[in-house]
Amino acid sequence: MAAPSPFYSFPGDSCWPSAKMRSDFNKTVGGRLMPTVPLASVCHKDETYNPNVCEILKSNWFLPKTYLPSSSSSVMAALFTNNSCNPFLQPEIPCTLGNYVNYAVKIRDTSNAQKTLAFAKKHHVRLVIRNTDHDYNGKSTGAGGLAIWTQNIKNIELLEAYSRPWYKGRALKISTGVLAYEAYKFADAHQGTVVGGNCPTVGIAEEVITAAPSDHGDLSWALCGGGPGTYGIALSMTAKLHSSIGMSSTKLSFAIPSRGLQVTWTLVPGALVVSPATAPELPKQDIDKHFQPTLSQLIEDGIPYAYHSQEFSTFLISHEAMILPCANVSDSILSGQLLPRSVVRDHINEFIPTVRMIVEAHYLFVGLSLDVSQISASKVAASPYWRKTLISARFMTNTLIPKLTAFTGGKGAAYLNKANFLPPNWQDVFYGKHYSRLSSIKLKYDPKSTFYALGAVGSEGWAQKPNGRLWKA
């Protein structure tokens, strides 16, 4: 039975799949359907109360490893659980599902994904994609939802002679459950380097298709920056395997030349931390030269500092020495702004007081400084504003965002995965001028809006009731 057209079906509805329907479906996916049991149920007396286990859980609650590999339902950003089954509440308070998904399928192959998608479509159940990526914005959960959990699809295949019109050479076919660090190690073992995320826990239709520039080119374009959980279920990707390269890395400050140097830095009251600045194929003595003016100024001003630089033979060795272990990234509420290079070039005297005001208000000001201006903005769906960006600044509050937006002429843009989860003009902030084209692609490949995620393309067509249920806006 189909759900009433304005709504996704919801537990308690007459159209919600019956126990027999769920049991029959479970058989088709090899017994991989998992009812949600919140991790914190051990902290509540109406569930499997165990105070000793609860204390252990509390001490690990804000670590990504608690959620990503072990749970089919828990969310890294606790804000989006709305205190549902919270381990820090009194044990007498009932453990409820709230905004958690009701079920998840621990898929292992394409067939599992196809059958789960078909079941969700048939019964008009809200579908949620739970990938391996960090999620600060509530995309990996949803009340009354059925999750497709891709964590356990972990295949990496070396393609020695990948040949397509747009690229010929070595490549890796990487399944969606592979973590970045796993891909780095595999690439290094094959004398190569692959592009991925900073922290080691970041991850890389009923009809199965291959999206490439020459085949479903519009979908291929949309998947490169057009937002997650929007157009289909990505089960693998093929990535260029770059030659193994040497790296130089240093930790200290924010001197940023344009020659491929990437710098991650954090500003807090009384301290500035750069950890690290990395430069591919740049000798140690050259990266030291870039930082020498800063070091000389610190010495002249009598400011103590710690400086360390080192040259590495491969990217993996550099990553292990300068990045790992990655800082805890799960208990942050973020907002952000992409800032063009012109800000520090033309408005540095106005910019510095703004940054100082933010940190003095007891916010962390975190930046990633980079230069991607040499690539055409039209080649991928990522916001074109990235091509002008020098700094991606992340911090919390709607009050402070406009102060940075002012430096961009009022044309604010933000990194989709680390931003205020739903700014008023999110279509422009997240996607820029590409939004209209992305909307057309969404309508083409998902005309019935099977895929929904907060802040995703097409999500303006839905609204959420207080109980988390989605309905047509």
Coordinates of C-alpha atoms in Angstrom, one line a residue:
M1 CA 0.0 0.0 0.0
A2 CA 1.4 3.4 -0.9
A3 CA 1.7 6.1 1.7
P4 CA -0.4 9.3 1.5
S5 CA 1.2 11.3 -1.3
P6 CA 2.2 14.3 0.8
F7 CA 4.2 12.2 3.3
Y8 CA 6.8 9.5 3.7
S9 CA 5.2 6.6 5.5
F10 CA 5.9 6.6 9.2
P11 CA 5.8 4.0 12.1
G12 CA 2.2 3.8 13.2
D13 CA 0.7 4.5 9.8
S14 CA -1.5 1.9 8.2
C15 CA 0.8 2.0 5.2
W16 CA 4.0 1.4 7.3
P17 CA 5.5 -2.0 6.3
S18 CA 4.2 -4.8 8.5
A19 CA 6.3 -7.1 10.5
K20 CA 5.8 -9.8 7.8
M21 CA 6.8 -7.4 5.0
R22 CA 10.0 -6.5 6.9
S23 CA 10.7 -10.2 7.6
D24 CA 10.3 -11.1 3.9
F25 CA 12.4 -8.2 2.8
N26 CA 15.1 -9.2 5.3
K27 CA 15.4 -12.6 3.6
T28 CA 16.0 -11.0 0.3
V29 CA 19.0 -9.1 1.6
G30 CA 20.5 -12.1 3.4
G31 CA 19.4 -11.2 6.9
R32 CA 21.1 -7.8 6.8
L33 CA 18.2 -5.7 8.0
M34 CA 19.0 -4.3 11.4
P35 CA 16.4 -2.7 13.7
T36 CA 17.9 0.3 15.5
V37 CA 19.1 -0.2 19.0
P38 CA 20.7 3.1 20.1
L39 CA 24.2 2.8 21.5
A40 CA 23.1 4.6 24.6
S41 CA 20.4 2.1 25.4
V42 CA 22.8 0.7 28.0
C43 CA 22.4 4.0 29.9
H44 CA 18.6 3.8 30.3
K45 CA 16.6 1.6 32.7
D46 CA 13.8 0.9 30.2
E47 CA 16.3 -0.8 27.9
T48 CA 19.4 -2.9 28.4
Y49 CA 20.7 -0.9 31.3
N50 CA 24.3 -1.5 32.3
P51 CA 25.9 1.3 34.3
N52 CA 29.5 0.1 33.8
V53 CA 29.2 -0.2 30.0
C54 CA 27.4 3.2 30.1
E55 CA 30.4 4.9 31.7
I56 CA 32.8 3.5 29.1
L57 CA 30.4 4.7 26.4
K58 CA 30.3 8.2 27.9
S59 CA 34.1 8.4 27.9
N60 CA 34.1 7.6 24.1
W61 CA 30.9 9.3 23.1
F62 CA 32.5 12.2 21.2
L63 CA 35.0 10.2 19.2
P64 CA 34.3 9.3 15.5
K65 CA 35.3 5.7 16.0
T66 CA 32.3 5.3 18.3
Y67 CA 29.9 5.9 15.4
L68 CA 31.5 5.2 12.0
P69 CA 32.6 1.6 12.1
S70 CA 30.4 0.2 14.8
S71 CA 26.9 1.6 14.6
S72 CA 24.2 1.4 11.9
S73 CA 22.3 4.3 13.4
S74 CA 24.2 6.6 15.7
V75 CA 25.1 10.0 14.4
M76 CA 28.4 11.8 14.9
A77 CA 26.7 15.2 15.3
A78 CA 24.6 14.7 18.5
L79 CA 22.7 17.9 17.8
F80 CA 20.6 16.0 15.2
T81 CA 19.5 13.3 17.6
N82 CA 17.5 15.9 19.6
N83 CA 18.6 14.2 22.8
S84 CA 17.0 10.9 21.7
C85 CA 18.5 8.2 24.0
N86 CA 21.3 10.4 25.3
P87 CA 23.8 8.7 27.6
F88 CA 24.2 11.8 29.7
L89 CA 20.5 12.0 30.7
Q90 CA 19.2 10.4 33.8
P91 CA 18.8 6.6 33.5
E92 CA 15.1 6.9 34.4
I93 CA 14.4 8.9 31.3
P94 CA 13.2 6.6 28.5
C95 CA 15.4 5.7 25.6
T96 CA 13.5 6.7 22.4
L97 CA 14.4 6.5 18.7
G98 CA 13.4 10.1 18.0
N99 CA 15.4 11.2 15.0
Y100 CA 17.4 8.0 14.6
V101 CA 16.6 5.8 11.6
N102 CA 14.3 2.9 12.5
Y103 CA 16.2 0.3 10.4
A104 CA 19.4 -0.1 8.5
V105 CA 20.6 -2.6 5.9
K106 CA 24.3 -3.5 6.3
I107 CA 24.8 -3.8 2.5
R108 CA 27.7 -5.9 1.1
D109 CA 27.0 -5.6 -2.6
T110 CA 25.0 -4.0 -5.4
S111 CA 22.2 -6.5 -5.0
N112 CA 21.6 -5.5 -1.4
A113 CA 21.5 -1.8 -2.4
Q114 CA 19.1 -2.5 -5.3
K115 CA 16.7 -4.5 -3.1
T116 CA 16.7 -1.9 -0.3
L117 CA 16.0 0.9 -2.7
A118 CA 13.2 -1.1 -4.3
F119 CA 11.6 -1.8 -0.8
A120 CA 11.9 1.9 0.2
K121 CA 10.2 3.0 -3.1
K122 CA 7.4 0.4 -2.9
H123 CA 6.4 1.4 0.7
H124 CA 7.4 5.1 0.4
V125 CA 9.8 4.8 3.3
R126 CA 12.3 7.6 3.9
L127 CA 15.7 6.4 2.6
V128 CA 18.9 7.6 4.4
I129 CA 22.4 7.0 3.1
R130 CA 25.0 6.2 5.8
N131 CA 28.4 6.4 4.3
T132 CA 31.8 6.5 5.9
D133 CA 32.2 10.3 5.8
H134 CA 32.1 12.8 8.7
D135 CA 28.6 14.2 8.9
Y136 CA 28.1 17.5 10.9
N137 CA 24.9 18.4 9.2
G138 CA 22.3 15.7 9.9
K139 CA 22.3 14.0 6.5
S140 CA 23.0 10.5 7.9
T141 CA 19.9 10.1 10.0
G142 CA 16.1 10.7 9.8
A143 CA 13.0 9.7 11.8
G144 CA 11.1 6.8 10.4
G145 CA 14.0 6.2 8.0
L146 CA 15.6 3.1 6.4
A147 CA 19.3 3.5 6.1
I148 CA 21.6 2.0 3.5
W149 CA 24.8 1.5 5.5
T150 CA 27.8 1.2 3.2
Q151 CA 30.6 0.9 5.8
N152 CA 31.3 -2.8 5.1
I153 CA 31.9 -2.5 1.3
K154 CA 35.7 -2.5 1.4
N155 CA 37.2 -3.3 -1.9
I156 CA 40.1 -1.7 -3.6
E157 CA 41.2 -2.8 -7.1
L158 CA 44.4 -1.6 -8.9
L159 CA 43.7 -0.8 -12.5
E160 CA 47.2 -0.8 -14.2
A161 CA 46.0 0.3 -17.6
Y162 CA 42.8 2.3 -17.1
S163 CA 41.9 3.8 -20.5
R164 CA 39.3 6.4 -21.2
P165 CA 39.2 9.5 -23.4
W166 CA 39.8 11.8 -20.5
Y167 CA 42.5 9.7 -18.7
K168 CA 44.9 6.9 -19.5
G169 CA 47.1 5.4 -16.8
R170 CA 47.0 3.7 -13.4
A171 CA 43.9 4.1 -11.3
L172 CA 42.2 2.7 -8.2
K173 CA 38.6 1.4 -8.1
I174 CA 37.6 2.2 -4.5
S175 CA 34.4 0.9 -2.9
T176 CA 32.3 3.4 -0.8
G177 CA 33.2 1.8 2.6
V178 CA 36.9 2.3 2.2
L179 CA 38.4 4.9 4.6
A180 CA 40.9 7.4 3.3
Y181 CA 43.8 6.0 5.3
E182 CA 43.0 2.5 3.9
A183 CA 43.2 3.9 0.4
Y184 CA 46.5 5.8 1.2
K185 CA 48.1 2.6 2.4
F186 CA 47.0 0.6 -0.6
A187 CA 48.2 3.3 -3.0
D188 CA 51.6 3.5 -1.2
A189 CA 52.0 -0.3 -1.4
H190 CA 51.7 0.1 -5.1
Q191 CA 54.1 3.0 -5.4
G192 CA 51.4 5.6 -5.8
T193 CA 49.4 8.4 -4.1
V194 CA 45.7 8.9 -4.1
V195 CA 43.8 12.1 -3.1
G196 CA 41.5 11.8 -0.1
G197 CA 40.5 13.4 3.2
N198 CA 42.7 14.7 6.1
C199 CA 41.4 12.5 8.9
P200 CA 41.7 8.7 8.6
T201 CA 38.0 8.1 9.2
V202 CA 36.8 10.2 6.2
G203 CA 35.3 8.0 3.4
I204 CA 35.9 8.3 0.0
A205 CA 19.1 3.9 -8.5
E206 CA 17.6 0.5 -8.7
E207 CA 19.4 0.6 -12.1
V208 CA 23.1 0.2 -11.8
I209 CA 24.9 2.7 -14.0
T210 CA 28.5 4.0 -14.5
A211 CA 28.7 7.8 -14.3
A212 CA 31.6 9.1 -16.3
P213 CA 32.2 12.2 -18.5
S214 CA 31.3 10.1 -21.6
D215 CA 28.5 8.1 -20.1
H216 CA 25.8 9.8 -18.0
G217 CA 28.1 12.8 -18.0
D218 CA 25.5 15.1 -16.3
L219 CA 25.3 12.7 -13.3
S220 CA 29.1 12.4 -13.3
W221 CA 29.4 16.2 -13.1
A222 CA 26.8 16.4 -10.3
L223 CA 28.5 13.8 -8.2
C224 CA 31.7 15.9 -8.2
G225 CA 30.7 18.5 -5.6
G226 CA 26.9 18.5 -6.0
G227 CA 26.2 17.2 -2.6
P228 CA 25.7 13.7 -1.0
G229 CA 22.6 11.6 -0.6
T230 CA 20.9 13.4 -3.5
Y231 CA 21.1 11.6 -6.9
G232 CA 21.6 7.9 -6.1
I233 CA 23.7 5.4 -4.1
A234 CA 27.4 5.6 -4.9
L235 CA 29.0 2.1 -4.4
S236 CA 32.4 2.8 -5.8
M237 CA 34.6 5.4 -7.6
T238 CA 37.6 5.2 -9.8
A239 CA 40.4 7.6 -8.9
K240 CA 43.6 8.5 -10.6
L241 CA 46.6 6.8 -9.0
H242 CA 49.3 9.5 -8.9
S243 CA 53.0 8.6 -8.9
S244 CA 54.5 8.4 -5.5
I245 CA 55.9 11.8 -4.5
G246 CA 58.0 13.2 -1.7
M247 CA 56.5 15.7 0.8
S248 CA 57.8 18.4 3.1
S249 CA 55.7 19.3 6.1
T250 CA 56.1 21.8 8.9
K251 CA 54.1 22.9 11.9
L252 CA 53.9 26.5 13.1
S253 CA 52.3 29.5 11.3
F254 CA 50.5 30.8 8.2
A255 CA 52.9 31.9 5.6
I256 CA 51.2 30.7 2.4
P257 CA 52.9 31.0 -1.0
S258 CA 50.8 30.0 -4.1
R259 CA 53.0 27.1 -5.2
G260 CA 50.8 24.2 -4.1
L261 CA 51.3 24.7 -0.4
Q262 CA 48.4 23.7 1.7
V263 CA 48.1 24.9 5.3
T264 CA 45.7 23.9 8.1
W265 CA 45.7 26.3 11.0
T266 CA 43.7 27.0 14.2
L267 CA 43.4 30.3 16.0
V268 CA 42.3 30.4 19.6
P269 CA 42.8 33.2 22.2
G270 CA 46.5 33.4 22.9
A271 CA 47.6 30.9 20.3
L272 CA 48.0 30.2 16.6
V273 CA 48.6 26.6 15.5
V274 CA 49.6 25.4 12.1
S275 CA 49.3 21.7 11.9
P276 CA 50.5 21.1 9.3
A277 CA 51.6 23.0 6.2
T278 CA 52.4 20.4 3.4
A279 CA 54.1 20.9 0.1
P280 CA 54.4 18.1 -2.5
E281 CA 57.8 17.8 -4.2
L282 CA 59.2 20.7 -2.3
P283 CA 62.6 20.2 -0.5
K284 CA 62.7 20.9 3.2
Q285 CA 65.1 23.9 2.8
D286 CA 62.5 25.5 0.5
I287 CA 59.6 25.2 2.9
D288 CA 61.9 26.5 5.7
K289 CA 62.6 29.6 3.5
H290 CA 58.9 30.3 3.3
F291 CA 58.6 30.3 7.0
Q292 CA 61.8 32.1 7.8
P293 CA 60.3 35.7 7.7
T294 CA 57.7 34.6 10.3
L295 CA 60.3 33.0 12.5
S296 CA 62.5 36.1 12.3
Q297 CA 59.6 38.3 13.3
L298 CA 58.8 36.0 16.2
I299 CA 62.4 36.2 17.4
E300 CA 62.4 40.0 17.0
D301 CA 59.2 40.3 19.0
G302 CA 60.5 37.9 21.7
I303 CA 57.6 35.5 21.2
P304 CA 58.5 31.8 22.1
Y305 CA 57.6 29.3 19.4
A306 CA 58.0 25.7 18.4
Y307 CA 58.9 25.0 14.9
H308 CA 59.4 21.6 13.2
S309 CA 59.9 20.7 9.6
Q310 CA 60.8 17.5 7.9
E311 CA 61.1 16.0 4.4
F312 CA 59.4 12.7 3.7
S313 CA 60.0 10.2 0.9
T314 CA 56.2 9.5 0.4
F315 CA 52.9 11.1 1.1
L316 CA 51.8 8.2 3.4
I317 CA 54.9 8.6 5.6
S318 CA 54.2 12.4 5.8
H319 CA 50.5 11.7 6.7
E320 CA 51.4 9.3 9.4
A321 CA 54.0 11.6 11.0
M322 CA 52.3 14.9 10.7
I323 CA 48.5 14.2 10.7
L324 CA 47.9 11.0 12.8
P325 CA 46.4 10.7 15.2
C326 CA 43.8 13.0 14.0
A327 CA 42.2 15.4 16.4
N328 CA 38.7 14.6 17.7
V329 CA 36.3 16.1 15.2
S330 CA 32.9 14.8 16.2
D331 CA 31.7 17.2 18.9
S332 CA 31.8 20.5 17.0
I333 CA 29.0 22.7 15.8
L334 CA 30.3 24.6 12.8
S335 CA 29.6 27.4 10.5
G336 CA 31.8 28.7 7.7
Q337 CA 32.7 31.0 4.9
L338 CA 34.9 30.7 1.8
L339 CA 37.2 33.7 1.6
P340 CA 38.9 34.8 -1.6
R341 CA 42.6 35.6 -1.8
S342 CA 41.7 39.3 -2.3
V343 CA 40.7 39.5 1.4
V344 CA 44.2 39.1 2.7
R345 CA 45.7 40.9 -0.3
D346 CA 43.5 44.0 -0.3
H347 CA 41.7 44.1 3.1
I348 CA 44.2 42.6 5.6
N349 CA 43.8 45.6 8.0
E350 CA 40.1 45.1 8.3
F351 CA 40.3 41.3 8.3
I352 CA 42.7 40.9 11.2
P353 CA 40.4 42.8 13.7
T354 CA 37.4 40.6 12.6
V355 CA 39.4 37.4 13.3
R356 CA 40.5 38.8 16.6
M357 CA 36.9 39.7 17.5
I358 CA 35.8 36.1 16.7
V359 CA 38.4 34.4 18.9
E360 CA 37.9 36.9 21.7
A361 CA 34.3 35.8 21.7
H362 CA 35.6 32.3 22.6
Y363 CA 35.2 30.6 19.3
L364 CA 37.8 28.6 17.5
F365 CA 38.7 30.0 14.1
V366 CA 39.9 27.2 11.9
G367 CA 41.2 27.7 8.4
L368 CA 42.4 25.6 5.5
S369 CA 44.4 27.7 3.1
L370 CA 44.9 26.4 -0.5
D371 CA 45.0 27.4 -4.1
V372 CA 42.7 25.6 -6.6
S373 CA 42.3 28.5 -9.0
Q374 CA 44.0 26.9 -11.9
I375 CA 41.2 24.4 -12.6
S376 CA 38.1 25.5 -14.5
A377 CA 35.1 26.0 -12.2
S378 CA 32.7 24.4 -14.7
K379 CA 34.5 21.0 -14.8
V380 CA 32.8 19.8 -11.6
A381 CA 29.7 20.7 -9.7
A382 CA 31.4 22.1 -6.6
S383 CA 30.6 25.8 -5.9
P384 CA 32.6 27.9 -8.3
Y385 CA 33.5 30.1 -5.4
W386 CA 36.2 27.5 -4.4
R387 CA 38.3 28.7 -7.3
K388 CA 38.8 32.1 -5.7
T389 CA 39.2 30.8 -2.2
L390 CA 42.3 31.2 0.0
I391 CA 40.7 30.4 3.4
S392 CA 37.8 28.2 4.4
A393 CA 37.0 29.6 7.9
R394 CA 34.8 27.5 10.2
F395 CA 33.1 28.8 13.4
M396 CA 29.8 28.9 15.1
T397 CA 27.0 31.6 15.2
N398 CA 24.8 33.4 12.8
T399 CA 25.9 36.7 14.3
L400 CA 29.5 36.4 13.2
I401 CA 29.0 35.0 9.7
P402 CA 27.9 38.3 8.2
K403 CA 31.1 40.0 9.3
L404 CA 33.1 37.6 7.1
T405 CA 30.5 37.7 4.3
A406 CA 31.1 41.4 4.1
F407 CA 34.6 40.7 2.8
T408 CA 33.1 38.8 -0.2
G409 CA 30.8 41.6 -1.3
G410 CA 27.8 39.9 0.3
K411 CA 28.2 36.8 -1.9
G412 CA 28.7 34.3 0.8
A413 CA 29.8 30.7 0.1
A414 CA 30.7 27.8 2.3
Y415 CA 32.1 24.3 2.2
L416 CA 29.0 22.1 2.2
N417 CA 30.3 19.5 4.7
K418 CA 31.6 22.0 7.3
A419 CA 29.1 24.9 7.5
N420 CA 26.0 26.2 9.2
F421 CA 23.8 23.2 8.3
L422 CA 21.0 25.4 6.8
P423 CA 21.7 29.1 6.2
P424 CA 18.7 31.1 4.9
N425 CA 20.1 31.2 1.3
W426 CA 21.7 27.7 1.4
Q427 CA 21.2 27.0 -2.3
D428 CA 23.5 29.8 -3.3
V429 CA 25.9 29.4 -0.2
F430 CA 26.5 25.7 -0.9
Y431 CA 26.1 25.4 -4.7
G432 CA 26.4 28.9 -6.2
K433 CA 25.4 29.3 -9.9
H434 CA 25.4 25.5 -10.4
Y435 CA 22.2 25.1 -8.4
S436 CA 19.7 25.4 -11.3
R437 CA 21.6 22.8 -13.4
L438 CA 21.9 20.5 -10.4
S439 CA 18.1 20.7 -9.8
S440 CA 17.5 19.6 -13.4
I441 CA 19.8 16.6 -12.9
K442 CA 18.1 15.7 -9.6
L443 CA 14.7 15.8 -11.3
K444 CA 16.0 13.6 -14.2
Y445 CA 17.5 10.8 -12.1
D446 CA 15.3 11.0 -9.0
P447 CA 11.9 12.3 -10.2
K448 CA 10.0 11.0 -7.2
S449 CA 12.4 12.4 -4.6
T450 CA 13.4 9.0 -3.2
F451 CA 16.7 10.6 -2.0
Y452 CA 16.4 13.4 0.6
A453 CA 19.1 15.0 2.8
L454 CA 19.1 18.2 4.8
G455 CA 20.6 21.0 2.6
A456 CA 20.7 18.7 -0.4
V457 CA 19.6 19.7 -3.9
G458 CA 15.8 19.5 -4.0
S459 CA 15.3 19.4 -0.2
E460 CA 13.4 22.7 -0.3
G461 CA 10.5 20.6 -1.5
W462 CA 10.1 19.0 1.9
A463 CA 9.4 20.2 5.4
Q464 CA 9.8 18.4 8.8
K465 CA 7.2 18.0 11.4
P466 CA 8.1 18.2 15.2
N467 CA 8.3 14.3 15.3
G468 CA 10.8 14.3 12.5
R469 CA 8.4 13.2 9.8
L470 CA 8.9 14.6 6.3
W471 CA 6.0 16.1 4.3
K472 CA 5.7 18.0 1.1
A473 CA 6.3 21.7 1.6

